[in-house]
């Protein structure tokens, strides 16, 4: 029944105050029907995860509680996310993640999502934010060389094996995010841990295997020698690390 009430509330997100709870060891995804959401209270229990979709660009929370190792995970997107929290209580190991997506053979790596985070009141052993760029796409594997033809007893030597083609280089890692933090003046600077490193470069493509030469063959009159094997293709180079993002901290 509570889930039905939440669903009805999200259809008209600003019609009334909302309370969202994520249970222990579970995952909940906010609706993607609107770009702006307002919650009276958000409670993510121990080891729980709240997923914020790519189309949400502004989330306002009256009271935020994150349990032990709880997470707010933000899907990568071109537009920055603005998260405003009036009062936050964060437990050990909890964090906000906005990491970029790793690259694939079809898609390039995505940058960490830019964030504007505001905490008017904050009680936490640490404020952990992970907004690293995604790992670059891997290089393509080289093609294997073809095998040489076996000799016959009525014609010459066996064919040589063909060389494998070289593997391609890995693609660059994506950039880290731009993160702007607004925290209370009394919150210690050494407790703020924000990672905006660029993503690792993609792994190198492996060179193709060498083709085998034709096998030697014994005949009545003579023995046909086998062909030479081809050469294996060279491995590519790992992709370069992506550019680091930047962090700005403002005291309220």
Coordinates of C-alpha atoms in Angstrom, one line a residue:
X1 CA 0.0 0.0 0.0
X2 CA 2.8 2.4 0.8
X3 CA 4.4 1.8 -2.6
X4 CA 1.1 2.6 -4.2
X5 CA 1.0 5.9 -2.3
X6 CA 4.5 6.7 -3.3
X7 CA 3.7 6.0 -6.9
X8 CA 0.7 8.3 -6.7
X9 CA 2.8 11.0 -5.1
X10 CA 5.5 10.9 -7.8
X11 CA 2.9 11.4 -10.5
X12 CA 2.3 14.9 -9.0
X13 CA 5.7 15.4 -7.3
X14 CA 5.1 18.8 -5.8
X15 CA 1.5 18.2 -4.8
X16 CA 2.4 17.0 -1.3
X17 CA 5.3 16.2 0.9
X18 CA 6.9 12.9 0.2
X19 CA 8.8 10.3 2.3
X20 CA 11.0 7.8 0.5
X21 CA 12.6 4.8 2.3
X22 CA 15.1 2.3 0.9
X23 CA 15.3 -0.9 2.8
X24 CA 18.5 -2.7 3.9
X25 CA 20.4 -4.4 1.0
X26 CA 17.9 -3.2 -1.5
X27 CA 17.8 -0.9 -4.6
X28 CA 15.2 1.7 -5.4
X29 CA 15.0 3.9 -8.5
X30 CA 13.4 7.3 -8.5
X31 CA 10.8 7.9 -11.2
X32 CA 12.0 9.4 -14.5
X33 CA 8.7 11.2 -15.2
X34 CA 10.0 14.6 -14.2
X35 CA 13.3 16.4 -14.0
X36 CA 12.6 18.0 -10.6
X37 CA 11.7 16.2 -7.4
X38 CA 11.1 17.4 -3.9
X39 CA 11.2 15.1 -0.9
X40 CA 10.4 15.8 2.7
X41 CA 12.5 12.9 3.9
X42 CA 14.8 10.4 2.2
X43 CA 16.0 7.4 4.3
X44 CA 18.4 4.9 2.8
X45 CA 19.1 2.0 5.2
X46 CA 22.4 0.1 5.6
X47 CA 23.8 -1.2 2.4
X48 CA 20.8 0.2 0.4
X49 CA 21.1 2.2 -2.8
X50 CA 18.9 4.9 -4.2
X51 CA 19.3 5.3 -8.0
X52 CA 18.7 8.8 -9.5
X53 CA 17.9 8.6 -13.2
X54 CA 19.7 10.6 -15.9
X55 CA 16.8 12.9 -16.6
X56 CA 16.5 14.2 -13.0
X57 CA 18.4 17.4 -12.8
X58 CA 17.2 18.8 -9.4
X59 CA 16.4 17.0 -6.2
X60 CA 15.5 18.9 -3.0
X61 CA 15.4 16.9 0.3
X62 CA 14.3 18.2 3.7
X63 CA 15.9 15.5 5.8
X64 CA 18.4 12.9 4.4
X65 CA 19.6 9.9 6.3
X66 CA 22.2 7.4 4.9
X67 CA 22.9 4.2 6.8
X68 CA 26.1 2.2 6.9
X69 CA 27.6 1.7 3.4
X70 CA 24.4 3.2 1.9
X71 CA 24.6 5.0 -1.4
X72 CA 23.0 7.5 -3.6
X73 CA 24.0 6.4 -7.1
X74 CA 23.5 9.0 -9.9
X75 CA 23.3 7.9 -13.5
X76 CA 25.7 9.6 -16.0
X77 CA 24.2 12.5 -18.0
X78 CA 25.3 15.6 -19.9
X79 CA 23.3 17.9 -17.6
X80 CA 24.5 18.5 -14.1
X81 CA 22.5 17.3 -11.1
X82 CA 21.6 19.8 -8.3
X83 CA 21.0 18.2 -4.9
X84 CA 19.9 20.4 -2.1
X85 CA 19.6 19.0 1.4
X86 CA 18.4 20.9 4.5
X87 CA 19.6 18.4 7.1
X88 CA 21.8 15.4 6.5
X89 CA 22.8 12.5 8.8
X90 CA 25.4 10.3 7.1
X91 CA 26.7 7.0 8.6
X92 CA 30.2 5.5 8.2
X93 CA 30.9 4.3 4.6
X94 CA 28.0 6.0 3.0
X95 CA 28.6 8.0 -0.2
X96 CA 27.3 9.7 -3.2
X97 CA 28.5 8.2 -6.5
X98 CA 28.2 9.9 -9.9
X99 CA 30.8 7.9 -11.8
X100 CA 30.9 7.9 -15.6
X101 CA 30.1 4.7 -17.5
X102 CA 32.9 2.5 -19.0
X103 CA 33.3 2.5 -22.7
X104 CA 32.4 -0.5 -24.9
X105 CA 33.2 -1.5 -28.5
X106 CA 30.1 0.4 -29.5
X107 CA 30.1 3.4 -27.2
X108 CA 32.8 5.7 -25.8
X109 CA 33.3 6.1 -22.1
X110 CA 31.2 8.7 -20.3
X111 CA 32.4 11.4 -18.0
X112 CA 31.5 11.6 -14.3
X113 CA 28.3 13.6 -13.9
X114 CA 28.7 17.2 -12.8
X115 CA 27.2 17.9 -9.4
X116 CA 26.1 20.9 -7.3
X117 CA 25.6 19.6 -3.8
X118 CA 24.3 21.8 -1.0
X119 CA 24.1 20.7 2.7
X120 CA 22.8 23.3 5.0
X121 CA 23.2 21.1 8.1
X122 CA 25.6 18.1 8.0
X123 CA 26.5 15.4 10.5
X124 CA 28.8 12.8 9.1
X125 CA 32.1 11.0 9.9
X126 CA 33.1 11.8 6.3
X127 CA 31.5 13.2 3.2
X128 CA 32.4 10.8 0.4
X129 CA 31.7 11.7 -3.2
X130 CA 32.9 9.6 -6.1
X131 CA 32.6 11.3 -9.5
X132 CA 35.4 9.7 -11.5
X133 CA 35.3 9.3 -15.3
X134 CA 34.5 6.0 -16.9
X135 CA 37.2 3.6 -18.1
X136 CA 38.0 3.8 -21.8
X137 CA 36.8 1.3 -24.3
X138 CA 39.1 -1.6 -25.0
X139 CA 41.1 -1.9 -28.2
X140 CA 40.0 -4.3 -30.9
X141 CA 41.7 -7.7 -31.0
X142 CA 43.7 -8.3 -34.2
X143 CA 42.6 -10.8 -36.7
X144 CA 44.3 -14.2 -36.8
X145 CA 46.5 -15.0 -39.8
X146 CA 45.3 -17.6 -42.2
X147 CA 47.0 -21.0 -42.5
X148 CA 49.2 -21.9 -45.5
X149 CA 48.1 -24.6 -47.9
X150 CA 49.4 -28.1 -47.4
X151 CA 51.6 -29.4 -50.3
X152 CA 50.6 -32.0 -52.8
X153 CA 52.7 -34.7 -54.3
X154 CA 52.5 -33.3 -57.8
X155 CA 53.4 -29.6 -57.1
X156 CA 55.8 -27.6 -55.0
X157 CA 56.3 -26.6 -51.4
X158 CA 53.6 -25.9 -48.8
X159 CA 52.3 -22.4 -48.5
X160 CA 53.5 -19.9 -45.8
X161 CA 51.2 -19.0 -42.9
X162 CA 49.9 -15.5 -43.0
X163 CA 50.7 -12.9 -40.4
X164 CA 48.2 -11.9 -37.7
X165 CA 47.1 -8.3 -37.7
X166 CA 48.0 -5.9 -34.9
X167 CA 45.6 -5.2 -32.1
X168 CA 44.3 -1.6 -31.8
X169 CA 45.0 0.9 -29.0
X170 CA 42.6 1.2 -26.1
X171 CA 40.5 4.4 -26.0
X172 CA 41.0 7.3 -23.6
X173 CA 39.3 7.3 -20.2
X174 CA 36.5 9.8 -19.8
X175 CA 37.0 13.0 -17.7
X176 CA 36.1 13.3 -14.1
X177 CA 33.2 15.5 -13.0
X178 CA 33.0 19.1 -11.9
X179 CA 31.8 19.1 -8.3
X180 CA 30.6 22.1 -6.4
X181 CA 30.0 21.6 -2.7
X182 CA 28.2 23.9 -0.3
X183 CA 28.7 22.7 3.3
X184 CA 28.3 24.3 6.8
X185 CA 31.2 26.5 7.9
X186 CA 31.9 24.3 10.9
X187 CA 32.2 21.0 8.9
X188 CA 35.9 20.0 9.0
X189 CA 37.7 20.2 5.6
X190 CA 39.6 17.0 6.3
X191 CA 36.4 15.1 6.3
X192 CA 35.5 16.0 2.8
X193 CA 36.7 13.3 0.3
X194 CA 35.8 13.9 -3.3
X195 CA 37.3 11.8 -6.1
X196 CA 37.1 13.4 -9.6
X197 CA 40.0 11.5 -11.3
X198 CA 39.8 10.8 -15.0
X199 CA 38.9 7.3 -16.0
X200 CA 41.6 4.7 -16.7
X201 CA 42.5 4.2 -20.4
X202 CA 41.0 1.2 -22.1
X203 CA 43.1 -2.0 -22.3
X204 CA 45.1 -2.7 -25.4
X205 CA 43.8 -4.9 -28.1
X206 CA 45.7 -8.2 -28.4
X207 CA 47.5 -9.0 -31.6
X208 CA 46.1 -11.7 -33.9
X209 CA 47.6 -15.2 -33.8
X210 CA 50.1 -16.2 -36.5
X211 CA 48.9 -18.5 -39.3
X212 CA 50.5 -21.9 -39.5
X213 CA 52.4 -23.0 -42.5
X214 CA 51.3 -25.9 -44.6
X215 CA 52.4 -29.3 -43.1
X216 CA 55.2 -31.3 -44.7
X217 CA 54.1 -34.3 -46.7
X218 CA 56.0 -37.5 -47.6
X219 CA 55.5 -38.7 -51.2
X220 CA 56.8 -41.7 -53.2
X221 CA 59.5 -39.7 -55.1
X222 CA 60.3 -36.8 -52.7
X223 CA 59.2 -35.2 -49.4
X224 CA 57.5 -31.8 -49.6
X225 CA 58.7 -29.5 -46.9
X226 CA 56.2 -27.7 -44.6
X227 CA 55.7 -23.9 -45.0
X228 CA 56.9 -21.3 -42.6
X229 CA 54.5 -20.0 -39.9
X230 CA 53.4 -16.4 -40.1
X231 CA 54.1 -13.8 -37.5
X232 CA 51.8 -12.9 -34.6
X233 CA 50.3 -9.4 -34.7
X234 CA 51.6 -6.9 -32.2
X235 CA 49.5 -5.8 -29.2
X236 CA 48.1 -2.3 -29.2
X237 CA 48.8 0.3 -26.5
X238 CA 46.7 1.0 -23.4
X239 CA 44.5 4.1 -23.8
X240 CA 45.5 7.3 -21.9
X241 CA 43.9 8.3 -18.6
X242 CA 41.1 10.8 -18.8
X243 CA 41.4 14.4 -17.6
X244 CA 40.7 15.0 -14.0
X245 CA 37.7 17.0 -13.0
X246 CA 37.6 19.8 -10.4
X247 CA 36.2 20.4 -6.9
X248 CA 35.0 23.7 -5.5
X249 CA 34.0 24.0 -1.8
X250 CA 31.9 26.9 -0.5
X251 CA 31.1 27.4 3.2
X252 CA 27.6 28.4 4.2

